[in-house]
Amino acid sequence: MSKKFMATVLTFLLVSIMVLPSATHAATLNTVEGMLGFSPPEGTTVKGSSIYSNYVAENSIDGDIGTFWNAGTYKGNIELNFPSAIEFNFVHITTAALPVRTVSYTIYGLEGGKWVQISENTTHSLKATYTTAPPIKVKQGAYNGIRIEADGGSSWLAFNEITLGTFETIDLTGQPQNSSAKLNWNTIKEATNYKINYGTQPNKYSDSISVEKDTEGNLVVPNLTNGTTYYFQVVAIFNGVETVISNEVAVTPNEAGTTNPDESSTGEPSNPQSPSGNRAILVVTMTTGLEKEFDLSMKEVNDFISWYESKQAGSGSASHAINKHDNNKGPFSSRKDYMLFDRILTFEVSEY
């Protein structure tokens, strides 16, 4: 028996390398060239722990990577307060470094009127006067502001620009072929290129291939040994920075180029969950055209529908976490896919 629930929502913003931060306000979110995510929205207030000369804290969110806030001290902090809560899971910082040096950061989120730590202490080695280091991952949530505590090392602390965002996921699948493996994945719109890691042990990769963005998520890895199981992972790269990592898939090439039903690894994500009755396949189509498929219990499906309908009626949280269970676990104890209401185009439920 199959039931379909179709819903369409207005596309809020359709330009992003990452899923944009969910916001309850209607402000336009702007990008900064060379950085991931979006600038904090209009109406954001910013305060530095100290200021040197006219290098004010507002320079760090003005969208101009050539201006900066300078604390005039080696250590300091900068606070951003948003006009309404924004959901995100990374913060990207371009730091002014003269001389070049090492800078450490710890990020706090404003939640329920209290500052809570949402990132680990992260250290970046800056190699140029203006350095855009990898984005700093934070605990995903909706925050009314952020505070960045930083240690400038051997020189005064200075930030050029701060952006926020939510990483998209890469869903990787693989198919066995004769002495090769065919890989497919959804592309990240503004990724400059990709890297394919692979090897004969789970989560241990002995080889890698660089792939141009024009590959469109389709690649055949040649010169493999039939009968040997290979484990693959795709990494999206933005201007030389590894930003998004896919799930791991296992593929066993064979002369016939077909999946062997006796093999435990069939080219699907490792450790798939077996159906157990009273279940359904939930297929969510995003505004980017990407389809995400989940094998869930009916309770989980109904929870998703209840969240969606409540949010459509104007209440509820901006996102809903779907537990991937044993699917695509890789080295992690668990994985959740956070579905953002403004990014959902349609969804379909098929019971079995």
Short mmCIF file of C-alpha atoms in Angstrom, two decimals:
data_model
loop_
_atom_site.label_atom_id
_atom_site.label_comp_id
_atom_site.label_asym_id
_atom_site.label_seq_id
_atom_site.Cartn_x
_atom_site.Cartn_y
_atom_site.Cartn_z
CA MET A 1 0.00 0.00 0.00
CA SER A 2 1.40 3.38 -0.94
CA LYS A 3 0.36 6.79 0.34
CA LYS A 4 1.76 9.99 -1.10
CA PHE A 5 1.84 13.28 0.67
CA MET A 6 2.89 16.09 -1.63
CA ALA A 7 3.58 19.62 -0.49
CA THR A 8 5.13 22.64 -2.15
CA VAL A 9 6.76 25.56 -0.42
CA LEU A 10 7.96 28.89 -1.74
CA THR A 11 11.65 28.85 -2.62
CA PHE A 12 13.19 31.25 -0.13
CA LEU A 13 16.72 31.54 -1.51
CA LEU A 14 18.26 29.31 -4.17
CA VAL A 15 21.86 30.48 -4.29
CA SER A 16 24.29 28.61 -2.09
CA ILE A 17 27.23 26.25 -1.97
CA MET A 18 25.82 25.31 1.41
CA VAL A 19 22.29 25.22 2.72
CA LEU A 20 21.65 28.76 3.95
CA PRO A 21 21.08 29.44 7.63
CA SER A 22 17.41 29.19 8.54
CA ALA A 23 16.17 32.51 9.82
CA THR A 24 12.84 33.64 11.20
CA HIS A 25 13.32 37.14 9.80
CA ALA A 26 12.83 38.16 6.17
CA ALA A 27 16.16 39.90 5.64
CA THR A 28 18.20 39.18 2.53
CA LEU A 29 21.36 37.17 3.25
CA ASN A 30 24.51 38.21 1.36
CA THR A 31 27.60 36.21 0.47
CA VAL A 32 31.26 37.21 0.75
CA GLU A 33 33.60 36.35 -2.12
CA GLY A 34 36.00 33.55 -1.20
CA MET A 35 34.04 32.51 1.92
CA LEU A 36 31.37 29.93 2.65
CA GLY A 37 27.88 30.65 3.94
CA PHE A 38 26.34 34.08 4.39
CA SER A 39 27.00 37.34 6.17
CA PRO A 40 24.95 37.92 9.33
CA PRO A 41 21.63 39.56 8.37
CA GLU A 42 20.80 43.25 8.41
CA GLY A 43 19.99 44.34 11.94
CA THR A 44 22.82 42.33 13.50
CA THR A 45 24.69 44.26 16.19
CA VAL A 46 28.36 43.62 16.87
CA LYS A 47 30.61 44.47 19.80
CA GLY A 48 34.33 43.89 20.27
CA SER A 49 36.04 43.40 23.61
CA SER A 50 38.31 46.32 22.63
CA ILE A 51 39.06 48.43 19.56
CA TYR A 52 42.30 49.81 18.12
CA SER A 53 42.07 53.16 16.32
CA ASN A 54 39.21 53.17 13.78
CA TYR A 55 39.29 49.40 13.15
CA VAL A 56 35.81 48.91 14.60
CA ALA A 57 33.99 45.63 15.19
CA GLU A 58 31.39 46.44 12.50
CA ASN A 59 34.13 45.95 9.88
CA SER A 60 33.98 42.19 10.52
CA ILE A 61 30.45 41.89 9.08
CA ASP A 62 30.41 44.62 6.41
CA GLY A 63 30.85 42.18 3.51
CA ASP A 64 34.22 43.72 2.58
CA ILE A 65 37.13 41.32 3.12
CA GLY A 66 39.55 44.25 2.85
CA THR A 67 38.39 45.90 6.09
CA PHE A 68 38.87 44.46 9.57
CA TRP A 69 38.30 44.75 13.30
CA ASN A 70 41.47 45.08 15.38
CA ALA A 71 41.29 44.42 19.12
CA GLY A 72 44.58 46.15 19.88
CA THR A 73 45.36 43.20 22.19
CA TYR A 74 46.64 39.66 21.76
CA LYS A 75 43.47 38.09 23.16
CA GLY A 76 39.87 39.22 22.88
CA ASN A 77 36.35 38.42 21.79
CA ILE A 78 33.70 39.68 19.42
CA GLU A 79 29.93 39.33 19.96
CA LEU A 80 27.27 39.26 17.24
CA ASN A 81 23.59 39.57 18.20
CA PHE A 82 21.10 38.68 15.44
CA PRO A 83 17.67 40.32 14.99
CA SER A 84 16.15 36.82 15.33
CA ALA A 85 17.46 33.28 15.77
CA ILE A 86 19.50 31.74 12.92
CA GLU A 87 20.19 28.03 12.51
CA PHE A 88 23.70 27.04 11.35
CA ASN A 89 26.45 24.50 11.96
CA PHE A 90 29.61 26.30 10.89
CA VAL A 91 31.27 29.70 11.28
CA HIS A 92 33.79 30.93 8.69
CA ILE A 93 36.38 33.55 9.61
CA THR A 94 38.92 35.48 7.55
CA THR A 95 41.67 36.71 9.87
CA ALA A 96 44.17 39.52 9.40
CA ALA A 97 47.61 38.13 10.21
CA LEU A 98 50.67 40.37 10.21
CA PRO A 99 53.08 38.83 10.93
CA VAL A 100 51.75 35.39 9.93
CA ARG A 101 51.09 33.30 13.01
CA THR A 102 48.82 30.79 14.78
CA VAL A 103 45.39 31.86 16.09
CA SER A 104 43.00 29.83 18.25
CA TYR A 105 39.21 30.23 18.40
CA THR A 106 36.38 29.05 20.67
CA ILE A 107 32.80 29.86 19.65
CA TYR A 108 29.79 30.33 21.94
CA GLY A 109 26.12 30.53 20.95
CA LEU A 110 23.43 32.68 22.58
CA GLU A 111 20.64 30.31 23.53
CA GLY A 112 17.82 31.12 25.93
CA GLY A 113 19.65 34.26 27.04
CA LYS A 114 22.79 32.30 27.97
CA TRP A 115 26.14 31.84 26.21
CA VAL A 116 26.92 28.15 25.68
CA GLN A 117 30.05 26.70 24.07
CA ILE A 118 29.20 25.30 20.64
CA SER A 119 32.67 24.57 19.19
CA GLU A 120 35.85 22.93 20.30
CA ASN A 121 38.92 25.11 20.73
CA THR A 122 40.23 25.31 17.16
CA THR A 123 43.71 26.43 16.11
CA HIS A 124 44.54 27.67 12.61
CA SER A 125 48.01 28.35 11.23
CA LEU A 126 47.75 31.54 9.19
CA LYS A 127 50.01 31.67 6.15
CA ALA A 128 49.15 35.03 4.61
CA THR A 129 48.31 38.57 5.68
CA TYR A 130 44.61 37.82 5.07
CA THR A 131 43.88 34.12 5.65
CA THR A 132 40.55 32.38 5.07
CA ALA A 133 41.10 29.16 7.01
CA PRO A 134 38.71 26.14 6.94
CA PRO A 135 35.27 26.80 8.45
CA ILE A 136 34.85 25.99 12.14
CA LYS A 137 32.19 23.38 12.84
CA VAL A 138 29.75 24.18 15.65
CA LYS A 139 26.89 22.30 17.27
CA GLN A 140 23.92 22.70 14.97
CA GLY A 141 21.16 24.82 16.48
CA ALA A 142 19.21 28.07 16.25
CA TYR A 143 21.11 30.83 18.06
CA ASN A 144 20.32 34.49 18.76
CA GLY A 145 23.99 35.38 18.54
CA ILE A 146 27.58 34.16 18.64
CA ARG A 147 30.65 35.14 20.64
CA ILE A 148 34.10 34.25 19.31
CA GLU A 149 36.86 34.07 21.92
CA ALA A 150 40.26 34.18 20.22
CA ASP A 151 43.98 34.31 20.94
CA GLY A 152 45.97 36.17 18.30
CA GLY A 153 49.27 34.57 19.26
CA SER A 154 52.26 36.77 18.53
CA SER A 155 50.30 39.76 17.24
CA TRP A 156 47.14 41.73 17.89
CA LEU A 157 43.85 39.96 17.22
CA ALA A 158 42.08 41.08 14.01
CA PHE A 159 39.11 39.71 12.01
CA ASN A 160 38.38 40.71 8.41
CA GLU A 161 35.01 38.98 7.95
CA ILE A 162 32.65 36.48 9.61
CA THR A 163 30.05 34.30 7.83
CA LEU A 164 27.66 31.53 8.92
CA GLY A 165 26.09 28.55 7.19
CA THR A 166 24.91 24.94 7.22
CA PHE A 167 26.82 22.22 5.40
CA GLU A 168 24.93 20.20 2.80
CA THR A 169 25.49 16.45 2.79
CA ILE A 170 26.97 14.36 -0.02
CA ASP A 171 25.06 11.12 -0.59
CA LEU A 172 27.45 8.70 -2.31
CA THR A 173 26.45 5.42 -4.01
CA GLY A 174 28.59 2.93 -5.91
CA GLN A 175 28.10 0.16 -8.47
CA PRO A 176 30.51 -2.69 -9.28
CA GLN A 177 31.84 -3.08 -12.82
CA ASN A 178 34.50 -5.26 -14.42
CA SER A 179 37.80 -4.22 -12.75
CA SER A 180 36.25 -0.86 -11.84
CA ALA A 181 33.65 0.91 -9.70
CA LYS A 182 31.12 3.51 -10.82
CA LEU A 183 30.47 6.24 -8.23
CA ASN A 184 27.55 8.67 -8.14
CA TRP A 185 26.93 11.59 -5.80
CA ASN A 186 24.97 14.82 -5.64
CA THR A 187 27.11 17.80 -6.52
CA ILE A 188 27.74 20.75 -4.23
CA LYS A 189 26.92 23.74 -6.42
CA GLU A 190 29.96 25.93 -5.76
CA ALA A 191 32.56 23.26 -4.95
CA THR A 192 35.71 24.01 -6.93
CA ASN A 193 36.66 20.31 -7.15
CA TYR A 194 36.34 16.96 -5.38
CA LYS A 195 38.68 14.31 -4.00
CA ILE A 196 37.88 10.58 -4.10
CA ASN A 197 39.50 8.61 -1.26
CA TYR A 198 39.52 4.81 -1.43
CA GLY A 199 41.19 1.70 -0.06
CA THR A 200 40.56 -1.93 0.89
CA GLN A 201 39.78 -1.26 4.56
CA PRO A 202 36.81 0.67 6.00
CA ASN A 203 37.71 4.28 6.87
CA LYS A 204 41.35 3.74 5.85
CA TYR A 205 42.19 5.14 2.42
CA SER A 206 45.47 4.39 0.65
CA ASP A 207 44.67 6.11 -2.66
CA SER A 208 42.97 9.29 -3.83
CA ILE A 209 41.88 10.90 -7.09
CA SER A 210 41.35 14.61 -7.75
CA VAL A 211 38.19 15.32 -9.72
CA GLU A 212 37.16 18.53 -11.47
CA LYS A 213 33.74 19.95 -10.63
CA ASP A 214 32.54 19.30 -14.20
CA THR A 215 32.44 15.57 -13.45
CA GLU A 216 28.82 16.17 -12.30
CA GLY A 217 28.99 13.54 -9.57
CA ASN A 218 29.71 10.67 -11.97
CA LEU A 219 33.03 8.83 -11.97
CA VAL A 220 34.41 5.41 -12.90
CA VAL A 221 37.45 4.36 -10.85
CA PRO A 222 39.50 1.98 -13.07
CA ASN A 223 42.28 -0.57 -12.51
CA LEU A 224 40.68 -2.34 -9.54
CA THR A 225 41.00 -6.05 -8.69
CA ASN A 226 37.91 -8.19 -9.24
CA GLY A 227 36.72 -9.91 -6.08
CA THR A 228 38.34 -7.34 -3.77
CA THR A 229 36.09 -5.01 -1.77
CA TYR A 230 36.98 -1.33 -1.98
CA TYR A 231 35.72 1.46 0.29
CA PHE A 232 35.10 4.91 -1.18
CA GLN A 233 34.54 8.42 0.17
CA VAL A 234 34.02 11.74 -1.65
CA VAL A 235 35.24 15.10 -0.28
CA ALA A 236 34.02 18.43 -1.67
CA ILE A 237 36.71 21.13 -1.82
CA PHE A 238 36.17 24.90 -1.89
CA ASN A 239 39.21 26.98 -2.85
CA GLY A 240 41.58 24.32 -1.54
CA VAL A 241 39.66 23.73 1.73
CA GLU A 242 38.01 20.35 2.39
CA THR A 243 34.48 21.27 3.45
CA VAL A 244 31.97 18.42 3.01
CA ILE A 245 32.67 14.67 3.42
CA SER A 246 30.33 11.97 2.08
CA ASN A 247 29.25 8.69 3.57
CA GLU A 248 31.45 5.66 2.83
CA VAL A 249 30.34 3.01 0.32
CA ALA A 250 31.75 -0.46 -0.32
CA VAL A 251 32.01 -1.87 -3.86
CA THR A 252 33.31 -5.28 -5.00
CA PRO A 253 34.23 -5.27 -8.72
CA ASN A 254 33.59 -8.49 -10.67
CA GLU A 255 33.94 -9.72 -14.23
CA ALA A 256 30.19 -9.69 -14.86
CA GLY A 257 29.93 -6.13 -13.57
CA THR A 258 27.00 -7.00 -11.33
CA THR A 259 26.36 -7.12 -7.61
CA ASN A 260 26.95 -10.51 -6.04
CA PRO A 261 23.98 -11.23 -3.74
CA ASP A 262 26.23 -13.32 -1.49
CA GLU A 263 28.44 -10.33 -0.77
CA SER A 264 27.72 -8.25 2.33
CA SER A 265 28.85 -5.11 0.50
CA THR A 266 26.87 -4.25 -2.61
CA GLY A 267 27.80 -0.70 -3.41
CA GLU A 268 25.14 0.74 -1.15
CA PRO A 269 26.10 2.70 1.98
CA SER A 270 27.73 0.49 4.61
CA ASN A 271 25.55 -1.11 7.30
CA PRO A 272 22.08 -0.57 5.77
CA GLN A 273 19.13 -0.98 8.10
CA SER A 274 16.90 -4.00 7.41
CA PRO A 275 13.14 -3.43 7.09
CA SER A 276 11.23 -4.68 10.11
CA GLY A 277 7.58 -4.11 9.15
CA ASN A 278 5.27 -1.13 9.69
CA ARG A 279 7.81 1.02 7.91
CA ALA A 280 7.99 3.45 5.00
CA ILE A 281 10.37 5.03 2.52
CA LEU A 282 10.40 8.81 2.90
CA VAL A 283 11.71 10.67 -0.18
CA VAL A 284 12.29 14.40 0.33
CA THR A 285 12.94 16.57 -2.74
CA MET A 286 14.92 19.72 -1.96
CA THR A 287 14.58 23.05 -3.75
CA THR A 288 17.96 22.31 -5.41
CA GLY A 289 16.44 19.21 -7.06
CA LEU A 290 18.36 16.84 -4.77
CA GLU A 291 16.34 13.85 -3.53
CA LYS A 292 17.02 12.40 -0.09
CA GLU A 293 15.66 8.94 0.76
CA PHE A 294 15.19 7.52 4.26
CA ASP A 295 14.03 4.07 5.46
CA LEU A 296 12.06 4.90 8.64
CA SER A 297 9.47 3.60 11.04
CA MET A 298 5.96 4.99 10.56
CA LYS A 299 6.33 6.83 13.88
CA GLU A 300 9.37 8.68 12.52
CA VAL A 301 7.52 9.45 9.28
CA ASN A 302 4.50 10.76 11.18
CA ASP A 303 6.77 12.89 13.37
CA PHE A 304 8.25 14.42 10.21
CA ILE A 305 4.81 15.12 8.73
CA SER A 306 3.58 16.65 12.01
CA TRP A 307 6.64 18.91 12.16
CA TYR A 308 6.21 19.96 8.53
CA GLU A 309 2.50 20.73 8.85
CA SER A 310 3.05 22.65 12.10
CA LYS A 311 5.83 24.73 10.53
CA GLN A 312 3.69 25.36 7.46
CA ALA A 313 0.99 26.67 9.80
CA GLY A 314 3.49 29.09 11.30
CA SER A 315 4.74 27.33 14.44
CA GLY A 316 7.52 24.94 15.34
CA SER A 317 11.28 24.83 14.76
CA ALA A 318 13.00 25.74 11.49
CA SER A 319 14.54 22.27 11.12
CA HIS A 320 13.74 18.62 11.80
CA ALA A 321 16.40 15.97 12.53
CA ILE A 322 16.00 12.61 10.77
CA ASN A 323 18.01 9.78 12.29
CA LYS A 324 19.93 7.82 9.66
CA HIS A 325 20.18 4.88 12.11
CA ASP A 326 22.78 2.40 10.82
CA ASN A 327 22.81 3.84 7.30
CA ASN A 328 26.02 5.64 6.27
CA LYS A 329 27.39 5.57 9.81
CA GLY A 330 31.06 5.31 8.91
CA PRO A 331 33.22 6.07 11.95
CA PHE A 332 30.44 7.97 13.74
CA SER A 333 28.25 6.70 16.59
CA SER A 334 25.22 8.25 14.88
CA ARG A 335 24.30 10.54 12.00
CA LYS A 336 21.32 12.85 11.63
CA ASP A 337 20.16 14.76 8.59
CA TYR A 338 18.73 18.15 9.54
CA MET A 339 15.93 19.04 7.11
CA LEU A 340 15.39 22.79 6.77
CA PHE A 341 11.76 23.77 6.11
CA ASP A 342 12.66 26.52 3.62
CA ARG A 343 14.67 24.03 1.53
CA ILE A 344 11.95 21.37 1.08
CA LEU A 345 10.07 21.35 -2.25
CA THR A 346 8.05 18.12 -1.96
CA PHE A 347 8.04 14.84 -0.08
CA GLU A 348 6.62 11.38 -0.70
CA VAL A 349 5.84 8.52 1.71
CA SER A 350 5.59 4.90 0.53
CA GLU A 351 4.54 2.41 3.20
CA TYR A 352 5.57 -1.24 3.13
#
